[in-house]
mmCIF file of C-alpha atoms in Angstrom:
data_model
loop_
_atom_site.group_PDB
_atom_site.id
_atom_site.type_symbol
_atom_site.label_atom_id
_atom_site.label_comp_id
_atom_site.label_asym_id
_atom_site.label_seq_id
_atom_site.Cartn_x
_atom_site.Cartn_y
_atom_site.Cartn_z
ATOM 1 C CA MET F 1 0.074 -0.030 0.131
ATOM 2 C CA SER F 2 2.821 2.531 0.834
ATOM 3 C CA GLN F 3 4.385 1.974 -2.648
ATOM 4 C CA LEU F 4 0.957 2.540 -4.298
ATOM 5 C CA ILE F 5 0.494 5.913 -2.165
ATOM 6 C CA ARG F 6 4.055 6.825 -3.147
ATOM 7 C CA PHE F 7 3.509 6.225 -6.894
ATOM 8 C CA GLU F 8 0.152 8.247 -6.661
ATOM 9 C CA LEU F 9 1.976 11.022 -5.019
ATOM 10 C CA TYR F 10 4.645 10.880 -7.594
ATOM 11 C CA LYS F 11 2.391 11.282 -10.475
ATOM 12 C CA LEU F 12 0.552 14.367 -8.713
ATOM 13 C CA CYS F 13 4.105 15.921 -7.915
ATOM 14 C CA THR F 14 5.830 15.488 -11.242
ATOM 15 C CA SER F 15 3.156 17.226 -13.319
ATOM 16 C CA ILE F 16 5.804 19.820 -14.172
ATOM 17 C CA PRO F 17 3.502 22.411 -16.248
ATOM 18 C CA ALA F 18 0.532 22.420 -13.676
ATOM 19 C CA LEU F 19 3.039 22.859 -10.728
ATOM 20 C CA LEU F 20 5.074 25.737 -12.421
ATOM 21 C CA PHE F 21 1.427 27.431 -13.140
ATOM 22 C CA ILE F 22 0.402 27.192 -9.374
ATOM 23 C CA VAL F 23 3.665 28.371 -8.140
ATOM 24 C CA ALA F 24 3.458 31.327 -10.566
ATOM 25 C CA LEU F 25 -0.007 32.009 -9.526
ATOM 26 C CA LEU F 26 0.944 31.979 -5.708
ATOM 27 C CA LEU F 27 3.774 34.004 -6.147
ATOM 28 C CA TYR F 28 1.843 36.591 -8.264
ATOM 29 C CA LEU F 29 -0.922 36.830 -5.635
ATOM 30 C CA MET F 30 1.418 36.906 -2.949
ATOM 31 C CA SER F 31 3.379 39.788 -4.392
ATOM 32 C CA SER F 32 0.317 42.337 -3.847
ATOM 33 C CA VAL F 33 -0.260 41.307 -0.007
ATOM 34 C CA PHE F 34 2.035 43.590 1.550
ATOM 35 C CA SER F 35 2.851 47.146 0.296
ATOM 36 C CA GLU F 36 6.439 48.705 0.207
ATOM 37 C CA GLU F 37 4.890 51.552 2.097
ATOM 38 C CA GLU F 38 3.911 49.344 5.073
ATOM 39 C CA ALA F 39 6.655 50.834 7.231
ATOM 40 C CA ASN F 40 5.520 54.273 6.777
ATOM 41 C CA VAL F 41 1.901 53.073 7.761
ATOM 42 C CA ARG F 42 3.141 51.343 10.600
ATOM 43 C CA ALA F 43 4.854 54.771 11.906
ATOM 44 C CA LYS F 44 1.324 56.482 11.558
ATOM 45 C CA TYR F 45 -0.255 53.479 13.532
ATOM 46 C CA ALA F 46 2.208 53.503 16.379
ATOM 47 C CA ALA F 47 1.107 56.997 17.692
ATOM 48 C CA TRP F 48 -2.129 55.392 18.779
ATOM 49 C CA GLU F 49 -1.022 52.244 20.219
ATOM 50 C CA GLY F 50 -2.315 51.610 23.792
ATOM 51 C CA PRO F 51 -5.794 51.377 25.639
ATOM 52 C CA ALA F 52 -8.708 51.237 23.090
ATOM 53 C CA THR F 53 -10.784 53.865 24.895
ATOM 54 C CA ALA F 54 -13.724 56.103 23.738
ATOM 55 C CA GLU F 55 -11.375 59.147 24.148
ATOM 56 C CA THR F 56 -8.588 57.625 22.024
ATOM 57 C CA PHE F 57 -10.987 57.012 19.126
ATOM 58 C CA LYS F 58 -12.452 60.454 19.640
ATOM 59 C CA LYS F 59 -8.825 62.010 18.950
ATOM 60 C CA ILE F 60 -8.323 59.655 15.996
ATOM 61 C CA HIS F 61 -11.611 60.846 14.497
ATOM 62 C CA ASP F 62 -10.720 64.463 15.228
ATOM 63 C CA ARG F 63 -7.309 63.914 13.566
ATOM 64 C CA ALA F 64 -8.840 62.166 10.417
ATOM 65 C CA ASN F 65 -11.390 64.918 10.010
ATOM 66 C CA LYS F 66 -8.643 67.631 10.302
ATOM 67 C CA ILE F 67 -6.272 66.167 7.781
ATOM 68 C CA ASN F 68 -9.138 65.472 5.380
ATOM 69 C CA ASP F 69 -10.871 68.818 5.411
ATOM 70 C CA GLU F 70 -10.600 70.793 2.370
ATOM 71 C CA ASP F 71 -8.859 73.944 4.167
ATOM 72 C CA TYR F 72 -6.275 71.934 5.782
ATOM 73 C CA ASP F 73 -2.787 71.989 4.310
ATOM 74 C CA LEU F 74 -4.034 71.739 0.805
ATOM 75 C CA ASP F 75 -0.443 71.080 -0.569
ATOM 76 C CA ASN F 76 -0.146 67.706 1.364
ATOM 77 C CA GLN F 77 -3.628 66.794 1.580
ATOM 78 C CA PHE F 78 -3.408 64.127 -1.237
ATOM 79 C CA GLY F 79 0.263 63.421 -0.608
ATOM 80 C CA SER F 80 2.087 59.999 0.586
ATOM 81 C CA ALA F 81 1.877 61.176 4.216
ATOM 82 C CA THR F 82 -1.708 61.842 4.540
ATOM 83 C CA SER F 83 -2.460 58.426 2.675
ATOM 84 C CA TYR F 84 -0.467 56.446 4.819
ATOM 85 C CA GLU F 85 -2.356 58.020 7.794
ATOM 86 C CA ASN F 86 -5.682 57.406 6.312
ATOM 87 C CA GLU F 87 -4.598 53.807 5.568
ATOM 88 C CA ALA F 88 -3.583 53.429 9.435
ATOM 89 C CA PHE F 89 -6.984 55.015 10.357
ATOM 90 C CA ALA F 90 -8.998 52.500 8.271
ATOM 91 C CA HIS F 91 -7.456 49.707 10.313
ATOM 92 C CA LEU F 92 -7.921 51.612 13.617
ATOM 93 C CA PHE F 93 -11.469 52.225 12.804
ATOM 94 C CA ASN F 94 -12.143 48.475 12.714
ATOM 95 C CA ILE F 95 -11.347 47.974 16.204
ATOM 96 C CA GLU F 96 -14.024 50.814 17.065
ATOM 97 C CA GLU F 97 -16.455 49.187 14.720
ATOM 98 C CA ALA F 98 -15.811 45.754 16.652
ATOM 99 C CA GLN F 99 -16.547 47.373 19.777
ATOM 100 C CA ILE F 100 -19.581 49.010 18.945
ATOM 101 C CA PHE F 101 -20.937 45.767 17.443
ATOM 102 C CA LYS F 102 -19.946 43.851 20.539
ATOM 103 C CA ALA F 103 -21.679 46.289 22.962
ATOM 104 C CA GLN F 104 -24.797 46.641 20.725
ATOM 105 C CA GLY F 105 -24.913 42.718 20.379
ATOM 106 C CA LEU F 106 -24.665 42.325 24.147
ATOM 107 C CA GLU F 107 -27.229 44.804 24.913
ATOM 108 C CA ALA F 108 -29.742 43.337 22.295
ATOM 109 C CA LEU F 109 -29.362 39.856 23.575
ATOM 110 C CA ALA F 110 -29.899 41.200 27.149
ATOM 111 C CA ASN F 111 -33.076 42.654 26.261
ATOM 112 C CA LYS F 112 -34.410 39.917 23.967
ATOM 113 C CA THR F 113 -37.280 37.819 25.355
ATOM 114 C CA VAL F 114 -36.911 34.102 24.432
ATOM 115 C CA GLU F 115 -38.636 31.043 24.890
ATOM 116 C CA PRO F 116 -37.264 28.556 27.082
ATOM 117 C CA GLY F 117 -35.392 25.624 25.509
ATOM 118 C CA PHE F 118 -33.475 26.151 22.020
ATOM 119 C CA ASP F 119 -33.791 29.869 22.056
ATOM 120 C CA GLU F 120 -32.614 30.312 25.682
ATOM 121 C CA ARG F 121 -29.707 28.037 25.017
ATOM 122 C CA ASP F 122 -28.683 29.776 21.842
ATOM 123 C CA ARG F 123 -28.801 33.196 23.514
ATOM 124 C CA ALA F 124 -26.667 32.040 26.236
ATOM 125 C CA LEU F 125 -24.153 30.503 23.965
ATOM 126 C CA HIS F 126 -24.191 33.793 21.917
ATOM 127 C CA ILE F 127 -23.533 36.017 25.044
ATOM 128 C CA SER F 128 -20.845 33.674 26.387
ATOM 129 C CA LEU F 129 -18.771 34.128 23.172
ATOM 130 C CA LEU F 130 -19.330 37.633 22.896
ATOM 131 C CA LYS F 131 -18.165 38.479 26.487
ATOM 132 C CA GLN F 132 -14.790 36.410 25.894
ATOM 133 C CA ILE F 133 -13.842 38.917 22.943
ATOM 134 C CA ASN F 134 -11.137 41.236 24.443
ATOM 135 C CA LEU F 135 -11.021 44.653 22.348
ATOM 136 C CA ASP F 136 -9.174 46.932 25.113
ATOM 137 C CA THR F 137 -6.096 47.475 23.312
ATOM 138 C CA ILE F 138 -4.891 49.008 20.304
ATOM 139 C CA GLN F 139 -1.863 47.133 18.785
ATOM 140 C CA TYR F 140 -0.316 47.035 15.401
ATOM 141 C CA HIS F 141 -2.087 43.982 13.510
ATOM 142 C CA ILE F 142 -1.922 45.051 9.987
ATOM 143 C CA PRO F 143 0.631 42.453 8.864
ATOM 144 C CA ALA F 144 -1.351 39.560 10.558
ATOM 145 C CA GLU F 145 -4.542 40.795 9.235
ATOM 146 C CA LYS F 146 -3.262 40.643 5.757
ATOM 147 C CA ALA F 147 -1.767 37.498 6.067
ATOM 148 C CA VAL F 148 -5.029 36.014 7.302
ATOM 149 C CA ALA F 149 -7.069 37.969 4.525
ATOM 150 C CA PHE F 150 -5.109 36.351 1.900
ATOM 151 C CA THR F 151 -5.238 32.891 2.871
ATOM 152 C CA THR F 152 -8.911 32.952 3.608
ATOM 153 C CA GLN F 153 -9.831 34.829 0.327
ATOM 154 C CA THR F 154 -7.528 35.494 -2.610
ATOM 155 C CA GLY F 155 -5.317 32.401 -1.799
ATOM 156 C CA VAL F 156 -8.316 30.131 -2.127
ATOM 157 C CA ALA F 157 -7.634 30.332 -5.988
ATOM 158 C CA VAL F 158 -4.235 28.628 -5.101
ATOM 159 C CA LEU F 159 -6.012 25.949 -3.435
ATOM 160 C CA LEU F 160 -8.781 25.199 -6.207
ATOM 161 C CA PHE F 161 -6.272 24.968 -9.085
ATOM 162 C CA PRO F 162 -4.643 21.736 -8.010
ATOM 163 C CA LEU F 163 -8.042 20.219 -8.047
ATOM 164 C CA LEU F 164 -8.612 21.100 -11.693
ATOM 165 C CA LEU F 165 -5.163 20.921 -13.066
ATOM 166 C CA LEU F 166 -4.100 17.838 -11.334
ATOM 167 C CA ILE F 167 -6.500 15.577 -9.531
ATOM 168 C CA ALA F 168 -9.369 15.875 -12.317
ATOM 169 C CA PHE F 169 -6.910 15.632 -15.215
ATOM 170 C CA ILE F 170 -4.696 12.808 -14.156
ATOM 171 C CA TYR F 171 -7.248 10.609 -12.632
ATOM 172 C CA SER F 172 -9.520 10.870 -15.588
ATOM 173 C CA LYS F 173 -6.788 10.414 -18.158
ATOM 174 C CA GLU F 174 -6.150 6.993 -16.793
ATOM 175 C CA ARG F 175 -9.587 5.803 -18.044
ATOM 176 C CA VAL F 176 -9.248 7.568 -21.189
ATOM 177 C CA SER F 177 -5.763 6.128 -21.986
ATOM 178 C CA GLY F 178 -7.066 2.643 -20.820
ATOM 179 C CA VAL F 179 -4.417 2.210 -18.105
ATOM 180 C CA ASP F 180 -7.422 1.254 -15.856
ATOM 181 C CA GLN F 181 -8.157 -1.709 -17.872
ATOM 182 C CA TYR F 182 -4.953 -3.160 -16.484
ATOM 183 C CA GLN F 183 -6.012 -2.440 -12.944
ATOM 184 C CA LEU F 184 -9.434 -3.692 -13.184
ATOM 185 C CA PRO F 185 -9.001 -7.328 -13.359
ATOM 186 C CA ALA F 186 -7.856 -7.657 -9.829
ATOM 187 C CA VAL F 187 -10.918 -6.934 -7.570
ATOM 188 C CA ASN F 188 -9.059 -6.448 -4.298
ATOM 189 C CA GLY F 189 -6.417 -4.184 -6.257
ATOM 190 C CA ARG F 190 -9.127 -1.929 -7.331
ATOM 191 C CA THR F 191 -9.845 -1.180 -3.671
ATOM 192 C CA LYS F 192 -6.089 -0.745 -3.002
ATOM 193 C CA LEU F 193 -5.537 1.547 -5.769
ATOM 194 C CA LEU F 194 -8.515 3.666 -5.185
ATOM 195 C CA THR F 195 -7.704 3.937 -1.348
ATOM 196 C CA ALA F 196 -4.093 4.900 -2.384
ATOM 197 C CA LYS F 197 -5.518 7.697 -4.786
ATOM 198 C CA LEU F 198 -7.497 9.136 -1.945
ATOM 199 C CA ILE F 199 -4.888 9.066 0.406
ATOM 200 C CA ALA F 200 -2.213 10.386 -2.033
ATOM 201 C CA GLY F 201 -4.770 13.202 -2.953
ATOM 202 C CA SER F 202 -5.419 14.032 0.626
ATOM 203 C CA ILE F 203 -1.638 14.362 1.410
ATOM 204 C CA PHE F 204 -0.845 16.461 -1.928
ATOM 205 C CA LEU F 205 -3.867 19.032 -0.976
ATOM 206 C CA THR F 206 -2.726 19.302 2.767
ATOM 207 C CA GLY F 207 0.748 20.038 1.335
ATOM 208 C CA VAL F 208 -0.447 22.686 -0.884
ATOM 209 C CA ASN F 209 -2.454 24.399 1.711
ATOM 210 C CA MET F 210 0.680 24.100 4.106
ATOM 211 C CA ILE F 211 2.971 25.688 1.435
ATOM 212 C CA LEU F 212 0.138 28.607 0.979
ATOM 213 C CA HIS F 213 0.197 29.379 4.627
ATOM 214 C CA LEU F 214 4.011 28.934 5.345
ATOM 215 C CA GLY F 215 4.452 30.958 2.213
ATOM 216 C CA ILE F 216 2.484 34.047 3.352
ATOM 217 C CA LEU F 217 4.022 33.424 6.823
ATOM 218 C CA GLY F 218 7.584 33.631 5.529
ATOM 219 C CA LEU F 219 6.980 36.763 3.324
ATOM 220 C CA ALA F 220 5.464 38.543 6.309
ATOM 221 C CA SER F 221 8.266 37.529 8.521
ATOM 222 C CA TYR F 222 10.814 38.627 5.916
ATOM 223 C CA ARG F 223 9.108 41.932 5.258
ATOM 224 C CA PHE F 224 8.354 42.850 9.181
ATOM 225 C CA GLY F 225 10.380 40.473 11.181
ATOM 226 C CA THR F 226 8.364 39.349 14.488
ATOM 227 C CA ILE F 227 4.667 39.850 13.978
ATOM 228 C CA ASP F 228 2.158 40.165 16.767
ATOM 229 C CA TRP F 229 -0.599 37.742 16.315
ATOM 230 C CA SER F 230 -2.468 38.539 19.516
ATOM 231 C CA ALA F 231 -5.210 41.192 18.420
ATOM 232 C CA PRO F 232 -8.565 39.731 18.315
ATOM 233 C CA MET F 233 -9.878 38.590 14.978
ATOM 234 C CA GLN F 234 -12.582 41.141 15.006
ATOM 235 C CA VAL F 235 -10.127 43.670 14.020
ATOM 236 C CA VAL F 236 -9.931 42.152 10.569
ATOM 237 C CA ASN F 237 -11.899 43.825 7.994
ATOM 238 C CA GLY F 238 -15.117 41.898 7.373
ATOM 239 C CA LEU F 239 -14.755 40.178 10.550
ATOM 240 C CA THR F 240 -15.901 43.134 13.062
ATOM 241 C CA ASP F 241 -19.345 41.388 13.939
ATOM 242 C CA SER F 242 -17.783 37.867 14.298
ATOM 243 C CA PRO F 243 -18.718 36.216 17.697
ATOM 244 C CA TYR F 244 -15.692 33.933 17.869
ATOM 245 C CA PRO F 245 -13.248 34.836 20.729
ATOM 246 C CA PHE F 246 -10.069 33.946 18.812
ATOM 247 C CA SER F 247 -7.084 35.987 18.307
ATOM 248 C CA ILE F 248 -5.814 36.594 14.745
ATOM 249 C CA GLY F 249 -3.165 33.925 15.379
ATOM 250 C CA GLN F 250 -5.648 31.297 16.627
ATOM 251 C CA TYR F 251 -8.082 32.132 13.895
ATOM 252 C CA TRP F 252 -5.428 31.604 11.277
ATOM 253 C CA LEU F 253 -4.620 28.160 12.716
ATOM 254 C CA VAL F 254 -8.336 27.402 12.999
ATOM 255 C CA SER F 255 -8.697 28.361 9.384
ATOM 256 C CA PHE F 256 -5.675 26.375 8.104
ATOM 257 C CA GLY F 257 -7.351 23.176 9.840
ATOM 258 C CA TYR F 258 -10.772 24.020 8.634
ATOM 259 C CA GLN F 259 -9.670 24.666 5.131
ATOM 260 C CA THR F 260 -7.614 21.422 4.924
ATOM 261 C CA PHE F 261 -10.633 19.270 6.010
ATOM 262 C CA VAL F 262 -12.653 20.969 3.538
ATOM 263 C CA LEU F 263 -10.121 20.809 0.664
ATOM 264 C CA ILE F 264 -9.690 16.850 1.352
ATOM 265 C CA VAL F 265 -13.558 16.680 1.158
ATOM 266 C CA LEU F 266 -13.584 18.448 -2.270
ATOM 267 C CA GLY F 267 -10.732 16.659 -3.382
ATOM 268 C CA ILE F 268 -12.624 13.383 -2.961
ATOM 269 C CA TRP F 269 -15.612 14.744 -4.682
ATOM 270 C CA VAL F 270 -13.512 15.776 -7.627
ATOM 271 C CA LEU F 271 -11.739 12.235 -7.729
ATOM 272 C CA THR F 272 -15.386 10.759 -7.841
ATOM 273 C CA ILE F 273 -16.267 12.856 -10.694
ATOM 274 C CA SER F 274 -12.945 11.786 -12.342
ATOM 275 C CA PHE F 275 -13.917 8.341 -11.873
ATOM 276 C CA PHE F 276 -17.050 8.527 -13.839
ATOM 277 C CA ALA F 277 -15.792 11.080 -16.442
ATOM 278 C CA LYS F 278 -15.558 9.643 -19.882
ATOM 279 C CA THR F 279 -12.809 12.379 -20.850
ATOM 280 C CA ALA F 280 -10.411 14.562 -18.995
ATOM 281 C CA ILE F 281 -12.288 17.447 -20.412
ATOM 282 C CA GLN F 282 -15.605 16.418 -18.956
ATOM 283 C CA ALA F 283 -13.826 15.834 -15.612
ATOM 284 C CA ILE F 284 -12.603 19.348 -15.535
ATOM 285 C CA LEU F 285 -16.064 20.808 -16.739
ATOM 286 C CA TRP F 286 -17.917 18.956 -14.108
ATOM 287 C CA SER F 287 -15.287 19.872 -11.454
ATOM 288 C CA SER F 288 -15.435 23.443 -12.279
ATOM 289 C CA ILE F 289 -19.265 23.603 -11.910
ATOM 290 C CA LEU F 290 -19.029 21.816 -8.801
ATOM 291 C CA MET F 291 -16.597 24.369 -7.491
ATOM 292 C CA GLY F 292 -17.481 27.642 -9.467
ATOM 293 C CA VAL F 293 -21.315 27.717 -9.027
ATOM 294 C CA PRO F 294 -20.982 28.220 -5.235
ATOM 295 C CA LEU F 295 -18.251 30.730 -5.498
ATOM 296 C CA LEU F 296 -20.186 32.826 -8.115
ATOM 297 C CA TYR F 297 -23.242 32.643 -5.830
ATOM 298 C CA GLN F 298 -22.617 36.022 -3.969
ATOM 299 C CA PHE F 299 -21.647 37.971 -7.303
ATOM 300 C CA VAL F 300 -24.157 36.518 -9.761
ATOM 301 C CA ILE F 301 -26.892 34.112 -8.477
ATOM 302 C CA SER F 302 -27.763 35.544 -5.228
ATOM 303 C CA GLY F 303 -28.461 39.013 -6.527
ATOM 304 C CA ILE F 304 -30.908 37.890 -9.507
ATOM 305 C CA PHE F 305 -32.784 35.019 -7.955
ATOM 306 C CA PHE F 306 -32.648 34.944 -4.097
ATOM 307 C CA LEU F 307 -32.484 38.513 -2.713
ATOM 308 C CA GLU F 308 -31.799 38.587 0.871
ATOM 309 C CA MET F 309 -32.611 35.010 1.724
ATOM 310 C CA LYS F 310 -30.915 33.684 4.808
ATOM 311 C CA LEU F 311 -31.624 30.016 3.792
ATOM 312 C CA PHE F 312 -29.596 30.242 0.721
ATOM 313 C CA GLU F 313 -26.813 32.355 2.227
ATOM 314 C CA GLN F 314 -26.366 29.577 4.914
ATOM 315 C CA GLY F 315 -26.820 26.824 2.617
ATOM 316 C CA ILE F 316 -24.221 27.856 -0.064
ATOM 317 C CA LEU F 317 -21.772 27.548 2.727
ATOM 318 C CA PHE F 318 -22.137 23.963 2.941
ATOM 319 C CA PHE F 319 -20.597 23.490 -0.509
ATOM 320 C CA PRO F 320 -16.766 22.936 -0.004
ATOM 321 C CA SER F 321 -15.410 25.673 -2.520
ATOM 322 C CA ARG F 322 -17.511 28.091 -0.608
ATOM 323 C CA ALA F 323 -16.609 26.771 3.028
ATOM 324 C CA LEU F 324 -12.829 27.468 1.941
ATOM 325 C CA LEU F 325 -13.737 31.075 2.356
ATOM 326 C CA THR F 326 -13.441 30.958 6.050
ATOM 327 C CA GLY F 327 -13.929 34.602 6.527
ATOM 328 C CA GLU F 328 -17.605 34.013 5.450
ATOM 329 C CA VAL F 329 -17.993 30.878 7.474
ATOM 330 C CA PHE F 330 -16.822 32.833 10.871
ATOM 331 C CA LYS F 331 -18.228 36.349 9.850
ATOM 332 C CA THR F 332 -21.329 36.218 11.974
ATOM 333 C CA TYR F 333 -23.002 34.326 14.779
ATOM 334 C CA GLN F 334 -25.227 31.427 13.021
ATOM 335 C CA THR F 335 -26.463 28.376 14.620
ATOM 336 C CA ILE F 336 -28.280 25.319 13.301
ATOM 337 C CA HIS F 337 -31.283 24.086 15.415
ATOM 338 C CA LEU F 338 -30.473 20.214 16.344
ATOM 339 C CA GLY F 339 -32.032 20.185 19.725
ATOM 340 C CA ILE F 340 -28.870 22.170 20.842
ATOM 341 C CA PRO F 341 -27.492 25.250 19.055
ATOM 342 C CA LEU F 342 -24.908 23.951 16.770
ATOM 343 C CA LEU F 343 -22.572 26.591 15.390
ATOM 344 C CA LEU F 344 -22.474 26.913 11.584
ATOM 345 C CA PRO F 345 -19.001 26.167 11.153
ATOM 346 C CA VAL F 346 -19.265 22.754 13.020
ATOM 347 C CA ALA F 347 -22.499 21.884 11.178
ATOM 348 C CA ILE F 348 -20.928 22.480 7.910
ATOM 349 C CA LEU F 349 -18.076 20.104 8.829
ATOM 350 C CA LEU F 350 -20.725 17.252 9.911
ATOM 351 C CA VAL F 351 -22.700 17.514 6.820
ATOM 352 C CA GLN F 352 -19.687 17.383 4.544
ATOM 353 C CA LEU F 353 -18.231 14.336 6.449
ATOM 354 C CA VAL F 354 -21.661 12.362 6.166
ATOM 355 C CA VAL F 355 -21.906 13.284 2.452
ATOM 356 C CA THR F 356 -18.373 12.378 1.884
ATOM 357 C CA LEU F 357 -18.727 8.947 3.710
ATOM 358 C CA ILE F 358 -21.760 8.161 1.347
ATOM 359 C CA VAL F 359 -19.718 9.291 -1.717
ATOM 360 C CA LEU F 360 -16.842 7.115 -0.588
ATOM 361 C CA LYS F 361 -19.156 4.085 -0.040
ATOM 362 C CA PHE F 362 -20.721 4.426 -3.332
ATOM 363 C CA LEU F 363 -17.189 4.698 -4.911
ATOM 364 C CA TYR F 364 -16.044 1.738 -3.590
ATOM 365 C CA GLN F 365 -19.052 -0.376 -4.574
ATOM 366 C CA THR F 366 -18.872 0.948 -8.266
ATOM 367 C CA SER F 367 -15.201 0.300 -8.340
ATOM 368 C CA ARG F 368 -15.619 -3.357 -7.563
ATOM 369 C CA LYS F 369 -18.393 -3.734 -9.971
ATOM 370 C CA ARG F 370 -16.668 -2.023 -12.938
ATOM 371 C CA GLN F 371 -16.198 -4.615 -15.605
ATOM 372 C CA VAL F 372 -13.121 -4.796 -17.873
ATOM 373 C CA VAL F 373 -13.980 -3.649 -21.329
#
């Protein structure tokens, strides 16, 4: 079995053109993560580090209004120094916004009348999570924020391309070329070979995700040296309303584990498509639909067909390619009613696990029954 796994890994890792494309894509996307002027933004930000009090934010607002006033220093208003300061303010205001969301959320929950049972437990869980969030300090978090934003948003493209360019193409090509005809006569061999493909694909995708995360971490460390990951995840743009009491570093690690699981699930589904596809083009086409439609939902489908429907907004996150965008999964407080309030990220993993087990059972049964032509 170990030899089969190594052989399958060898096939995935020696597709030079595909791997070069993936590496080039990663380098291209990473090059835009950290600007060369980050040190100047850091200098503007440093003046405000310390307790995140209402008085501090009042001073920040006064300063922001002053430098952006039409009558203030017209010669430098659109200069680089002002732009650096405004960028620092944009990140600082995320902290203030997160404080407001937390306070409003706790107040609304405290005043909310709920029925005993699920609603009561759901409210208690929500309050417990919010109370654990610490937003009392302003600390320089921009490098950590940008690293997390990359791995949970733009960097997802680097994770999806190996599925299309390698797994879908290589595995479907075996059937087209007739290689599978040499493998099918031994029924037990089919099971071992399929298992080897699944394990090799999972190892390969885990490695790709690890390279993505280590790559952005290495780039951030090279640019900034030691990075402070202790700021709460709510300071990240788009996550100010998140109820999860993680630091940016903890969220980064949770996101890595979450993405790895979802990526393996998606890899199994793509391999299953490749197993039944008659050509490599078909495998890539159907895999593209599986991954692409959920990703396009926010930009096309939702705006046309399902305006402001929470059911679809939740349901689309159960598709693996969409769940890779962990910034959306952990963005707000959402639970599923199963007698107890089950947090949406956990529910997504459980559903994907159950569906994947069903897919695997069907795949193994079909593999054993497939006839030699």
